[in-house]
Short mmCIF file of C-alpha atoms in Angstrom, two decimals:
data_model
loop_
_atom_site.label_atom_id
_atom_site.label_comp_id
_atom_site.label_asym_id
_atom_site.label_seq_id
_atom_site.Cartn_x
_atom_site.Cartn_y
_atom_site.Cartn_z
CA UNK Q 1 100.04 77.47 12.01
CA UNK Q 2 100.20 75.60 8.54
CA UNK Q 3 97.15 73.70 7.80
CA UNK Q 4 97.99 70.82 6.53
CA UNK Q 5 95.15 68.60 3.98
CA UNK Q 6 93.10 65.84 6.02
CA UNK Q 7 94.76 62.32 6.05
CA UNK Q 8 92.53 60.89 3.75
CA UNK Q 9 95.12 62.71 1.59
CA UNK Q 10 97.92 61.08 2.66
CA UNK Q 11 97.99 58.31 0.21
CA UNK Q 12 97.64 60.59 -2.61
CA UNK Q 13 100.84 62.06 -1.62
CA UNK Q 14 103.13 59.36 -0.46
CA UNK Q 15 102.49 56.34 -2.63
CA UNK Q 16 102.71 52.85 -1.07
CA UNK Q 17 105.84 51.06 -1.80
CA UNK Q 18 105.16 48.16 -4.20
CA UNK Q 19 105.88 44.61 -2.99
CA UNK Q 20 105.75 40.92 -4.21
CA UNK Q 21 101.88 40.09 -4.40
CA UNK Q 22 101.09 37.71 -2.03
CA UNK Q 23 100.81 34.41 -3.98
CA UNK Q 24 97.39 31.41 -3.84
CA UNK Q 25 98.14 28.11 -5.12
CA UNK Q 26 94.63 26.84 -6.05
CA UNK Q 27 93.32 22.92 -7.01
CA UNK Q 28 90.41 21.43 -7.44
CA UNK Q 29 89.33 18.05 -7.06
CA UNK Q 30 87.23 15.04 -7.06
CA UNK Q 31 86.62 11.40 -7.31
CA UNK Q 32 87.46 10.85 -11.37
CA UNK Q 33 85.40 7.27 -10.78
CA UNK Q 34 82.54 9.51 -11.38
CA UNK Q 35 82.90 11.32 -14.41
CA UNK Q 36 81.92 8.39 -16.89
CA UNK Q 37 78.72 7.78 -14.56
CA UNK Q 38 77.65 10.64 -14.15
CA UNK Q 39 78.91 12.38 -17.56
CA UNK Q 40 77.11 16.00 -16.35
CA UNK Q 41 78.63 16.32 -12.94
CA UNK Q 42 82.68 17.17 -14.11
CA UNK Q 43 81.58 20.24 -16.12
CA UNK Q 44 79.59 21.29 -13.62
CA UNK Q 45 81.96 20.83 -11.02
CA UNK Q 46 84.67 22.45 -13.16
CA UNK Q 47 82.13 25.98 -12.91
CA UNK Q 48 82.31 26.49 -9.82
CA UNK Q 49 86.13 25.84 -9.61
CA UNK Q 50 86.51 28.88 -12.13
CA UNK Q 51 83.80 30.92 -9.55
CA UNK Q 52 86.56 30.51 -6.75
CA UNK Q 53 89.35 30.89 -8.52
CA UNK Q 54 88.17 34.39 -10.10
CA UNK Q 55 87.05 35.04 -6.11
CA UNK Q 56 90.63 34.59 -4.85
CA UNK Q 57 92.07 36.47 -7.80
CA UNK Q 58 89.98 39.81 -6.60
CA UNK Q 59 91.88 39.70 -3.42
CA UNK Q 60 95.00 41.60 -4.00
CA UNK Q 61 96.59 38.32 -5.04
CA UNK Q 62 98.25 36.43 -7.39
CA UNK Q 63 96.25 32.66 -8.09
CA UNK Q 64 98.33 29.92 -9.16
CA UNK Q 65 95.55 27.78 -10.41
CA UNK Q 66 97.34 23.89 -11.06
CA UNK Q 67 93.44 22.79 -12.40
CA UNK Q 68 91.64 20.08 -11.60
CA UNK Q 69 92.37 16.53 -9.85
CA UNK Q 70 90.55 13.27 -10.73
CA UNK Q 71 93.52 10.65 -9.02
CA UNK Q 72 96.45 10.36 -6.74
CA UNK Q 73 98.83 10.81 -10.14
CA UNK Q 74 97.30 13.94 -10.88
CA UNK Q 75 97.74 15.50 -7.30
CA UNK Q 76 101.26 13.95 -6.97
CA UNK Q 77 101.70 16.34 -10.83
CA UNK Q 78 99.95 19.40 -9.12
CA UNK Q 79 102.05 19.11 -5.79
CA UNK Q 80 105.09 19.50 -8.62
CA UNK Q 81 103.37 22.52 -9.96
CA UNK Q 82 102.70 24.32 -6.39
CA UNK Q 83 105.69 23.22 -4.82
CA UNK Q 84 107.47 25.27 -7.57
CA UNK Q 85 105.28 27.92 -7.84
CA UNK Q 86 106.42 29.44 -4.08
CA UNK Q 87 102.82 29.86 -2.52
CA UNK Q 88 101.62 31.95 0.57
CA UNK Q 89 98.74 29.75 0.75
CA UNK Q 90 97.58 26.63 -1.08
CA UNK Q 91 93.55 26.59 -1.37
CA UNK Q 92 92.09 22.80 -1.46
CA UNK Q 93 89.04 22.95 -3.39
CA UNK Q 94 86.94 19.66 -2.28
CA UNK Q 95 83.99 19.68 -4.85
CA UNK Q 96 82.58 16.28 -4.19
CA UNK Q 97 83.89 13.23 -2.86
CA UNK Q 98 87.71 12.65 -3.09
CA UNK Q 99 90.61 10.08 -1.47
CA UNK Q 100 92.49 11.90 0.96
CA UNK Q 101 95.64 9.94 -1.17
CA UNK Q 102 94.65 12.86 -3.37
CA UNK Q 103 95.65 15.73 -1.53
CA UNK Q 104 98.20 14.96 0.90
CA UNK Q 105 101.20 15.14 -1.37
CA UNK Q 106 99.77 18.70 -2.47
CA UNK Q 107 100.57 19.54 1.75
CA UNK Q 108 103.70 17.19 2.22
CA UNK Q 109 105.47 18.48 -0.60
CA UNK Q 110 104.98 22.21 -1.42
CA UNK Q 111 106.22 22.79 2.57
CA UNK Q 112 103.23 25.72 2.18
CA UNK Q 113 100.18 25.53 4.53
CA UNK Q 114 96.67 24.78 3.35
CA UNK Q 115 93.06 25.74 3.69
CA UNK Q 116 90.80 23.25 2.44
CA UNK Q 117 87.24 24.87 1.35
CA UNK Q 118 84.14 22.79 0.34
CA UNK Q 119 81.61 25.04 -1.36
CA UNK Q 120 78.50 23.36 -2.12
CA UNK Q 121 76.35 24.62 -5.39
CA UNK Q 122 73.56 26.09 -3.49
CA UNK Q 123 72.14 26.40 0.19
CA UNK Q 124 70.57 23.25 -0.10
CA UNK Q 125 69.10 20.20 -2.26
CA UNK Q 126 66.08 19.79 -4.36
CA UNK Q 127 64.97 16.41 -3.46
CA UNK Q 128 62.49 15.93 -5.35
CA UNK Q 129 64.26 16.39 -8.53
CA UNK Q 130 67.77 14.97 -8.04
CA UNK Q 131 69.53 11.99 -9.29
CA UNK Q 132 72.90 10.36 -7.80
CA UNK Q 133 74.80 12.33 -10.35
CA UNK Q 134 73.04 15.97 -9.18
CA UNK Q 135 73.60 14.88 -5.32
CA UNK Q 136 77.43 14.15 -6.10
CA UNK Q 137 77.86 17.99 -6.77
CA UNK Q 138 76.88 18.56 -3.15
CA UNK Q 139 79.13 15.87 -1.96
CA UNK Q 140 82.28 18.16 -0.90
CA UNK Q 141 81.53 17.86 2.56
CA UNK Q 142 81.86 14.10 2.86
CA UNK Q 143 85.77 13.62 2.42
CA UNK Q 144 86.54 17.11 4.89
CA UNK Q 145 86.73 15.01 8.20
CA UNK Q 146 89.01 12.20 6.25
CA UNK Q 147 91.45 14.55 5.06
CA UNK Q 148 91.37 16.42 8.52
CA UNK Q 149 92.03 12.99 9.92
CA UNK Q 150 94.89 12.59 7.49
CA UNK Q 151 96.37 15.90 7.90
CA UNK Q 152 96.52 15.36 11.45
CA UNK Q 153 98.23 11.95 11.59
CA UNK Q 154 100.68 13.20 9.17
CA UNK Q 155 101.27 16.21 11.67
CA UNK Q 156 100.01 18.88 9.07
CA UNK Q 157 97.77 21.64 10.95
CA UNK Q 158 94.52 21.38 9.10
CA UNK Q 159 92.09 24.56 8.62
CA UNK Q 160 88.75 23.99 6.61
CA UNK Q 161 85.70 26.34 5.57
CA UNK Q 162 82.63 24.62 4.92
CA UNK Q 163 79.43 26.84 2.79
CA UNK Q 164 77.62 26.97 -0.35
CA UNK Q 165 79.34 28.36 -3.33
CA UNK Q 166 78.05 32.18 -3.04
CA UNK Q 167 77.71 32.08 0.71
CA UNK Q 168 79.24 35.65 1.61
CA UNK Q 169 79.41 34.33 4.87
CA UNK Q 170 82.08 31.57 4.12
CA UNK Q 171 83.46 33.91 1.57
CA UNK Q 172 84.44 36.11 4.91
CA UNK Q 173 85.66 33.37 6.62
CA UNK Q 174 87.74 32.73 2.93
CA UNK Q 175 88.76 36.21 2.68
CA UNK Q 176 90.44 36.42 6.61
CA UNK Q 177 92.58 33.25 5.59
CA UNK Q 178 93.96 35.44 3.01
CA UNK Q 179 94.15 38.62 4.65
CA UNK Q 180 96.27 35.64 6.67
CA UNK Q 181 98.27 34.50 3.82
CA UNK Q 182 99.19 38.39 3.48
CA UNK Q 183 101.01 38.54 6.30
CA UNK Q 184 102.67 35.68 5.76
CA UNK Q 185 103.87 36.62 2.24
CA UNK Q 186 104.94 40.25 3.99
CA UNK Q 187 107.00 38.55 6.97
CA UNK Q 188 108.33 35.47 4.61
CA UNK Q 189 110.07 38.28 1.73
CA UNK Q 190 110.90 40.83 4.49
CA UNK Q 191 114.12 42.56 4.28
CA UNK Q 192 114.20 44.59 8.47
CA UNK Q 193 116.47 47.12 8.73
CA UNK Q 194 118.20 47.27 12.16
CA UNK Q 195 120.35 50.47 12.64
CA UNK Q 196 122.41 51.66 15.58
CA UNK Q 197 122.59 49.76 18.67
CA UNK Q 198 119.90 48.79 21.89
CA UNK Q 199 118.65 51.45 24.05
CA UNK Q 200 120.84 50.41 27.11
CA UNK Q 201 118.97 48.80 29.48
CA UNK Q 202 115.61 47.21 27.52
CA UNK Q 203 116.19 44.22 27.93
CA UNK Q 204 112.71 43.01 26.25
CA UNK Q 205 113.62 44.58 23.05
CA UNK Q 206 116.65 42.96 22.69
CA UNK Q 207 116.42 40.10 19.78
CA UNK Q 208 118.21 37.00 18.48
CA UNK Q 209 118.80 38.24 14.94
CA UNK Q 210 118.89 35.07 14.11
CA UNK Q 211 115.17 34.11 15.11
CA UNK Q 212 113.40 35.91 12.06
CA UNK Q 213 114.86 34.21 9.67
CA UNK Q 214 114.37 30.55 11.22
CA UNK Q 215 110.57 31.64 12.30
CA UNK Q 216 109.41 33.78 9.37
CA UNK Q 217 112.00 33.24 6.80
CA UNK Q 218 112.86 37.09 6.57
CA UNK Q 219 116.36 38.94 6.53
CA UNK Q 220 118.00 41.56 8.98
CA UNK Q 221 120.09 44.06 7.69
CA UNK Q 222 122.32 45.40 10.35
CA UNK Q 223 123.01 48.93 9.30
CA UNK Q 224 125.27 51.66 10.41
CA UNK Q 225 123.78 55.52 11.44
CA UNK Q 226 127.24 56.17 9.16
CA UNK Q 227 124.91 54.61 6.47
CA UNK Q 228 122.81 57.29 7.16
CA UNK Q 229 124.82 60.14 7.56
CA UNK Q 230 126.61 59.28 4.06
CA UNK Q 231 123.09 59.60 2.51
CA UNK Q 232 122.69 62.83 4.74
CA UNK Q 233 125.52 64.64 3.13
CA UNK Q 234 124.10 63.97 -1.02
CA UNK Q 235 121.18 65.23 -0.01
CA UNK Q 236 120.59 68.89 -2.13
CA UNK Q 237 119.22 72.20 -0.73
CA UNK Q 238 116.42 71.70 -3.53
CA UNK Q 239 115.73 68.25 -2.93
CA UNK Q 240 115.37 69.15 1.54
CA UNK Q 241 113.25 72.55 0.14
CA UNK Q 242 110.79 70.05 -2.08
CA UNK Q 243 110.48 67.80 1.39
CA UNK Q 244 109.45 70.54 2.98
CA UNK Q 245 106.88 71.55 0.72
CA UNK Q 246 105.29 67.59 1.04
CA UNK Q 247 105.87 67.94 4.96
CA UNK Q 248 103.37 70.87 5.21
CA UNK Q 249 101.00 69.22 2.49
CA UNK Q 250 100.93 66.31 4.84
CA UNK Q 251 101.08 67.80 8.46
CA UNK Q 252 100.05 70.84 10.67
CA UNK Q 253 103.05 72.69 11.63
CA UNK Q 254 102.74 73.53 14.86
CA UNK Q 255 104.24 77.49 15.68
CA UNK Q 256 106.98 76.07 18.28
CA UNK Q 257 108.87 74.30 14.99
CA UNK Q 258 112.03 75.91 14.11
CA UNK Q 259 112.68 76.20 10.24
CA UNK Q 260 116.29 74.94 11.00
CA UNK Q 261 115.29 71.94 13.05
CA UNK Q 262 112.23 71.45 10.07
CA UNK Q 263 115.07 71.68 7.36
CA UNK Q 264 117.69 69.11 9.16
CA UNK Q 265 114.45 67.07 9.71
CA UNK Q 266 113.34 66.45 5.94
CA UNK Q 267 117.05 66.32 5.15
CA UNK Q 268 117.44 63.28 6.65
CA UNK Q 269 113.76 62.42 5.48
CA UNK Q 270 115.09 62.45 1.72
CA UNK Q 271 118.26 60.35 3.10
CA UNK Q 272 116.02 57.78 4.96
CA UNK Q 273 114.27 57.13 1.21
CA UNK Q 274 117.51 56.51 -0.25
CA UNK Q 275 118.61 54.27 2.46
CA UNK Q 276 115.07 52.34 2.42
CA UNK Q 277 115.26 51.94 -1.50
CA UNK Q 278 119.42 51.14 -1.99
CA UNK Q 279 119.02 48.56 1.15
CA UNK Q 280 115.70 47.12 -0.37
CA UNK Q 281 114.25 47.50 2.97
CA UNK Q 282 110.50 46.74 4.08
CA UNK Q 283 110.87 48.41 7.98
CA UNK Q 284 113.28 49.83 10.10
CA UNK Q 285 114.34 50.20 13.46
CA UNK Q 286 116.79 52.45 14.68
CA UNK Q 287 118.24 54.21 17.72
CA UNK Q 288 121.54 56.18 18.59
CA UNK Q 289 122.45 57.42 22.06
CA UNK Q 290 125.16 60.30 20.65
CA UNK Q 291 126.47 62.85 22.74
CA UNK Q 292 126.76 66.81 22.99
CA UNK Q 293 124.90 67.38 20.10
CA UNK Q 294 127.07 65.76 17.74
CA UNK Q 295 126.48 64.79 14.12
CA UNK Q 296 125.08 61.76 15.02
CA UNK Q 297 122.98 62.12 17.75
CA UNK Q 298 121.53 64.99 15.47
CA UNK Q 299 120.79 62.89 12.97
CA UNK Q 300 118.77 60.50 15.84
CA UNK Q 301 117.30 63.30 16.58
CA UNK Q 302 116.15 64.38 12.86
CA UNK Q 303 114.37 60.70 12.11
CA UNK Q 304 110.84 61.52 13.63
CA UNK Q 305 109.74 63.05 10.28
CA UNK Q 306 111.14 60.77 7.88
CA UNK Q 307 110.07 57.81 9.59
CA UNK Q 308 106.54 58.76 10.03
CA UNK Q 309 106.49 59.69 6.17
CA UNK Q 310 108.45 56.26 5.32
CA UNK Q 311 105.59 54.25 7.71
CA UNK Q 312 102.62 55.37 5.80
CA UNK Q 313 104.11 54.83 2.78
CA UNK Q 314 104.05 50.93 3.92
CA UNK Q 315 107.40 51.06 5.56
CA UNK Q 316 106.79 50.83 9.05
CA UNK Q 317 109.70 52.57 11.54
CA UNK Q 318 110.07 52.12 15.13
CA UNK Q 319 111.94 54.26 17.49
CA UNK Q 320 114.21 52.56 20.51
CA UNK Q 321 115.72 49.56 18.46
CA UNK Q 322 112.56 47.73 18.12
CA UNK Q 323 112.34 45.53 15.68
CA UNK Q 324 109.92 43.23 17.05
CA UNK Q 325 107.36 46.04 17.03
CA UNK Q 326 108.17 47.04 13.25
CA UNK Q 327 107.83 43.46 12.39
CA UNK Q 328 104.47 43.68 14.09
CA UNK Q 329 103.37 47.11 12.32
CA UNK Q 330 104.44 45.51 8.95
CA UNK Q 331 101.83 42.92 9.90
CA UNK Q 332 99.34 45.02 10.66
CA UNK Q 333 100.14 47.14 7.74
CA UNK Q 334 99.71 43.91 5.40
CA UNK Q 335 95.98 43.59 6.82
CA UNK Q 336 95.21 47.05 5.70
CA UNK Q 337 95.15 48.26 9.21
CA UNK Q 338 97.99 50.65 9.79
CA UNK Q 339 100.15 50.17 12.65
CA UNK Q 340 101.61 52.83 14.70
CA UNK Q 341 104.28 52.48 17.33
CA UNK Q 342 102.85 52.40 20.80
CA UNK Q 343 103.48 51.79 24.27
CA UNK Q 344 101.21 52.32 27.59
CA UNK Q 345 101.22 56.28 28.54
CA UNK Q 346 99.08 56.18 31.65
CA UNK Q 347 95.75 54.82 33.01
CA UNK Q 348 92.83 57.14 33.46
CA UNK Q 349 90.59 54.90 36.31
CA UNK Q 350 87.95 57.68 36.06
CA UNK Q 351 87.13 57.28 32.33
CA UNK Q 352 88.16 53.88 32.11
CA UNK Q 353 90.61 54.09 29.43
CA UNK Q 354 94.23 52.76 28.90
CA UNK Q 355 96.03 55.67 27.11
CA UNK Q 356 98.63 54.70 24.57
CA UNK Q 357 101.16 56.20 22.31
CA UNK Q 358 104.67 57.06 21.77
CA UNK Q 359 107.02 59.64 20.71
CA UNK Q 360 109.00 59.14 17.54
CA UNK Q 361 107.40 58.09 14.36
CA UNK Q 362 103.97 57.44 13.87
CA UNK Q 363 101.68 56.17 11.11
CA UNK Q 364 100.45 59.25 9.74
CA UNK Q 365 97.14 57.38 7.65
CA UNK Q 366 95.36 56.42 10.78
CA UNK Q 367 95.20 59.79 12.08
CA UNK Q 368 92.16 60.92 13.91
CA UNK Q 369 93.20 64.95 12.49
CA UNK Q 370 95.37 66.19 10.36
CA UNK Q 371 98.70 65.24 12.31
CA UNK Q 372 100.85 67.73 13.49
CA UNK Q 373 104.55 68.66 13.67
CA UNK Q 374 105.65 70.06 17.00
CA UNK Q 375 108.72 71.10 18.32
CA UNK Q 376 110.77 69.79 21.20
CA UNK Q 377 113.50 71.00 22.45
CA UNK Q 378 113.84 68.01 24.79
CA UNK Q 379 113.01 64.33 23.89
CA UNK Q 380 112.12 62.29 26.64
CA UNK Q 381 114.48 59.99 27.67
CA UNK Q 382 116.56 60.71 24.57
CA UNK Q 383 119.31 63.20 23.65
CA UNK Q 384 118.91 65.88 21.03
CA UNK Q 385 115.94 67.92 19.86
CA UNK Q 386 113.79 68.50 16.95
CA UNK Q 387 110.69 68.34 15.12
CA UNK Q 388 108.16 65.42 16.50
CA UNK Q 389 104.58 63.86 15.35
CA UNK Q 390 101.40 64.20 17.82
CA UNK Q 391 97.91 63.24 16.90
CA UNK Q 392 95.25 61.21 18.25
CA UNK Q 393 94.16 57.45 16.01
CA UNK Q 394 91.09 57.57 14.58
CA UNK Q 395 88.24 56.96 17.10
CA UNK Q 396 86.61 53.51 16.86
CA UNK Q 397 87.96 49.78 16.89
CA UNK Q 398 91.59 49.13 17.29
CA UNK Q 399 93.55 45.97 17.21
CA UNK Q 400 96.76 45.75 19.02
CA UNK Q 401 99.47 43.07 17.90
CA UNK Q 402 102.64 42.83 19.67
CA UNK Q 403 105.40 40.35 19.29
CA UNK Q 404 105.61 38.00 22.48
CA UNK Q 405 108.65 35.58 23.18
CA UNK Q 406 109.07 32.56 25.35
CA UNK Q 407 111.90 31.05 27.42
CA UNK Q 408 113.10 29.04 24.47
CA UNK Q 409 113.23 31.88 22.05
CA UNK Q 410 109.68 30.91 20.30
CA UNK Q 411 107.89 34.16 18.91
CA UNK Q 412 103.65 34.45 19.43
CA UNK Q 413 101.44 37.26 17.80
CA UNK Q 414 99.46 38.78 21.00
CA UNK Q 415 96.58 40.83 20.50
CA UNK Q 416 94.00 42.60 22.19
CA UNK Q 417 90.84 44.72 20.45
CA UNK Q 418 90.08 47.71 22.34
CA UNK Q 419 87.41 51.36 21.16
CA UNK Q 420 89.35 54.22 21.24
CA UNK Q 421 87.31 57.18 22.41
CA UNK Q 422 87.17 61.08 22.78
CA UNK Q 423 88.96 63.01 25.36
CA UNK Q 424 91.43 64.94 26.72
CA UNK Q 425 94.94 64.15 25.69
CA UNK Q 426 98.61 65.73 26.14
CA UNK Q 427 100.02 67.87 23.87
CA UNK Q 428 103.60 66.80 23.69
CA UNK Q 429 104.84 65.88 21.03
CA UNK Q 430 103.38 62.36 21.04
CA UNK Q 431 101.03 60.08 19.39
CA UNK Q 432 99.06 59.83 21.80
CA UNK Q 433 94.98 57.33 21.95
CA UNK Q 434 92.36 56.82 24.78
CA UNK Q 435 91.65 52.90 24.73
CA UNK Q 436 88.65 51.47 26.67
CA UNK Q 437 88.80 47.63 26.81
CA UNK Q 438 85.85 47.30 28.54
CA UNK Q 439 87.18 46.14 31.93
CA UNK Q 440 89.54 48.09 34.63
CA UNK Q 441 92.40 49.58 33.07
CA UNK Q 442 94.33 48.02 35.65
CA UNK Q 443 93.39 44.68 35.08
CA UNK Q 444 93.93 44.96 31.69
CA UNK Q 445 97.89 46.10 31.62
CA UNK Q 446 97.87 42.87 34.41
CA UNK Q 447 96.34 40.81 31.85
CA UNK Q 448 98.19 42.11 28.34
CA UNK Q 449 101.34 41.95 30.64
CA UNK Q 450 101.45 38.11 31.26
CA UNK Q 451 101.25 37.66 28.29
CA UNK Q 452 105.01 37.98 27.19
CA UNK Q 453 104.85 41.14 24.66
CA UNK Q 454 107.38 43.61 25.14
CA UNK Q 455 106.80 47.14 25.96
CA UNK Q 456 106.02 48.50 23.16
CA UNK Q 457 103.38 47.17 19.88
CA UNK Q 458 101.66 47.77 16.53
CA UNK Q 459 98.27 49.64 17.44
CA UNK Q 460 95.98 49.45 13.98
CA UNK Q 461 92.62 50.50 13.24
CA UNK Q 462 89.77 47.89 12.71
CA UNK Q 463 88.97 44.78 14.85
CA UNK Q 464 92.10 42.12 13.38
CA UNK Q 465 92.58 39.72 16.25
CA UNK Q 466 90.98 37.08 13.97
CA UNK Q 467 93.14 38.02 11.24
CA UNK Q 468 95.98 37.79 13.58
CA UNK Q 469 94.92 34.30 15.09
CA UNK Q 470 95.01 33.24 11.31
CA UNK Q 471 98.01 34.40 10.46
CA UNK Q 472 99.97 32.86 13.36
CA UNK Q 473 98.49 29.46 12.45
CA UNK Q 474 100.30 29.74 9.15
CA UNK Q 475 103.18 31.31 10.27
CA UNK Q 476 103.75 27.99 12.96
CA UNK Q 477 103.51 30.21 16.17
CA UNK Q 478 101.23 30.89 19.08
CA UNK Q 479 98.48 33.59 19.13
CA UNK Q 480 97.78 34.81 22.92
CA UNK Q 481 94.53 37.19 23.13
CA UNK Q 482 93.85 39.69 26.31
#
């Protein structure tokens, strides 16, 4: 065997694709009746506006900060501003009292959802020494239930977090409504590629390609495997010979791969990059039945490799025409969490696990070992032969997120948070995980079943339900939880 380095590594060697930074619109505001009574409470107030905004801006993000709001004609101007500034997320800064006339134009108009925060100074009062004008400052509280009862009369969904300024706690709670607005930003600008045609017979994966764009906002690309195989044949002898050389930096190779099947499969690897960058793509799902061996069912066949390299660069690829499942692993991938392709395998009723995985591409950075290349000379329900990925996830929490849809075409994020945990596993060619839920493994698939996910889903490392609850709150759809 090749030893390949540990996937810590793997970054190092295949650089993230860059994206649009996920963008925070950001306004303050209070009651400007105040400020001549009280002539020390607006500077103070303006303090800990810059606290949150340099907060938000150490979030991978990009803070559209409109300032601060005193009136209704100053939050009709900074509805203008965010309204035109394209925002993931708007973040309503209530630092004392305030007229709900205030803020909802900021909602009605920039068509972007909102988190209102109200971050008090400190953890509590000093009674003995405040005035009216020192009390004020702790006042942020007192106009959250009018603007929730505004918001909801106006038929905006309202989400609030209430704390003290430099409450880590409530910073958290912050910080998972962005991780939220990440997603969002990643599924809103997505470009999913969609190559080849539906594996005959699933009907579950099949999708309206028109229901991404009117739920999320994104774009399918239909593509061609001709696409592909025009790619194929520019690729050099030097530049497959350098893919090979990353391939065995990256992965074990296993004795059973054949240097000609290894060769056609970081061919197309180098082809697949070309094709990701000239299409502008952020995922990809593909299948081809072919026939006999020809070109291209070969070049099917050859994708494993390239697609696990192109997922943990940030490109997430899924096997079998799914592109509900890459559209959940870009989502996962957006929280940080990975997000490899996965269906159910089998149940083991002894150990009380669910064991997951799939053949095809994987996502190489949440590898439990260094993962490794294996041969096949069959694939499973598929024609042709070739190199494929196997390795276990890393042992600990994992998050699955799957993309559910309903009898009149509406989409819901459906997770379920499950330990995966040592044991014995096949060694075929697959990604393969042993999942304890911490109930019958029966049950469980009854359970995660009902819910109305497809047969295959984004498995990520971490516990992310919350994340995923969030996110589906701004995205306008349902979150189901097993």
């Amino acid at each position: 065997m090749t030893t390949a380095e540990h996937p810590t590594s793997v970054a190092k060697l295949l650089p993230p694709v860059r994206r649009r930074r996920t963008r925070i619109g950001l306004v303050a505001g209070g009651l400007g009746t105040y400020w001549p009574q009280f002539p020390g409470l607006l500077p103070q107030l303006r303090e800990s506006a810059r606290y949150v905004a340099e907060r938000l801006g150490g979030m991978d993000t990009e803070v559209t900060d409109v300032g601060f709001i005193s009136d209704a004609e100053e939050g009709a101007a900074a509805a203008e501003e965010l309204r035109k500034a394209d925002c993931d997320l708007i973040v309503l800064f209530l630092t004392t009292y305030l007229t709900s006339s205030m803020v909802l134009p900021i909602a009605r108009r920039s068509h972007t959802p909102v988190l209102v925060i109200d971050l008090q100074p400190s953890e509590r009062m000093d009674h003995a020494s405040f005035d009216t004008g020192a009390w004020l400052a702790y006042c942020g509280q007192c106009p959250v239930p009018e603007v929730g009862n505004v918001f909801r009369r106006a038929g905006i969904p309202f989400r609030s977090v209430s704390g003290w300024l430099r409450q880590e706690t409530a910073w958290r709670r912050i910080e998972q409504w962005i991780r939220a607005a990440h997603v969002r930003a990643a599924l809103r600008h997505a470009r999913h590629g969609l190559m080849g045609h539906l594996y005959p017979g699933m009907l579950d994966v099949s999708t309206d390609l028109t229901l991404l764009p009117t739920t999320f906002g994104s774009h399918v690309e239909v593509l061609e495997f001709d696409d592909l195989r025009h790619r194929v044949e520019q690729v050099t002898e030097a530049e497959t010979r350098d893919r090979m050389q990353l391939a065995r930096q990256v992965f074990t190779l296993d004795d059973s791969v054949a240097d000609e099947d290894f060769a056609w499969g970081s061919t197309v690897s180098v082809a697949l990059d070309r094709l990701v960058e000239d299409f502008g793509l952020d995922t990809l799902a593909y299948y081809h039945r072919g026939l006999d061996g020809e070109l291209h069912e070969r070049l099917g066949a050859g994708m494993i490799l390239g697609a696990s390299l192109l997922t943990a660069r940030g490109v997430p690829a899924a096997g079998e025409y799914e592109l509900r499942t890459s559209v959940a692993q870009l989502a996962s991938q957006s929280v940080g969490a990975g997000g490899s392709f996965t269906e159910i395998q089998a149940l083991n009723f002894e150990d009380g696990v669910v064991e997951m995985g799939h053949d095809g591409p994987a996502h190489l950075a949440v590898s439990a070992r260094d993962p490794l290349l294996r041969g096949l000379g069959v694939y499973h329900g598929k024609r042709g032969w070739g190199v494929s990925v196997e390795f276990d996830v890393q042992h600990g929490p994992v998050t699955l997120l799957g993309l559910g849809q309903d009898a009149d075409g509406s989409l819901s994020f459906v997770t379920s948070e499950g330990t995966v945990v040592p044991g014995p596993l096949l060694e075929i060619g697959n990604t393969t995980s042993r999942v304890e839920f911490g109930r019958d493994p029966g049950e469980w698939v009854d359970a995660w079943s009902a819910t109305g996910v497809g047969h295959h889903w984004s498995l990520a490392v971490g516990r992310h339900a919350a994340d995923f609850r969030a996110a589906a709150s701004l995205l306008g759809i349902d979150h189901r939880e097993v």
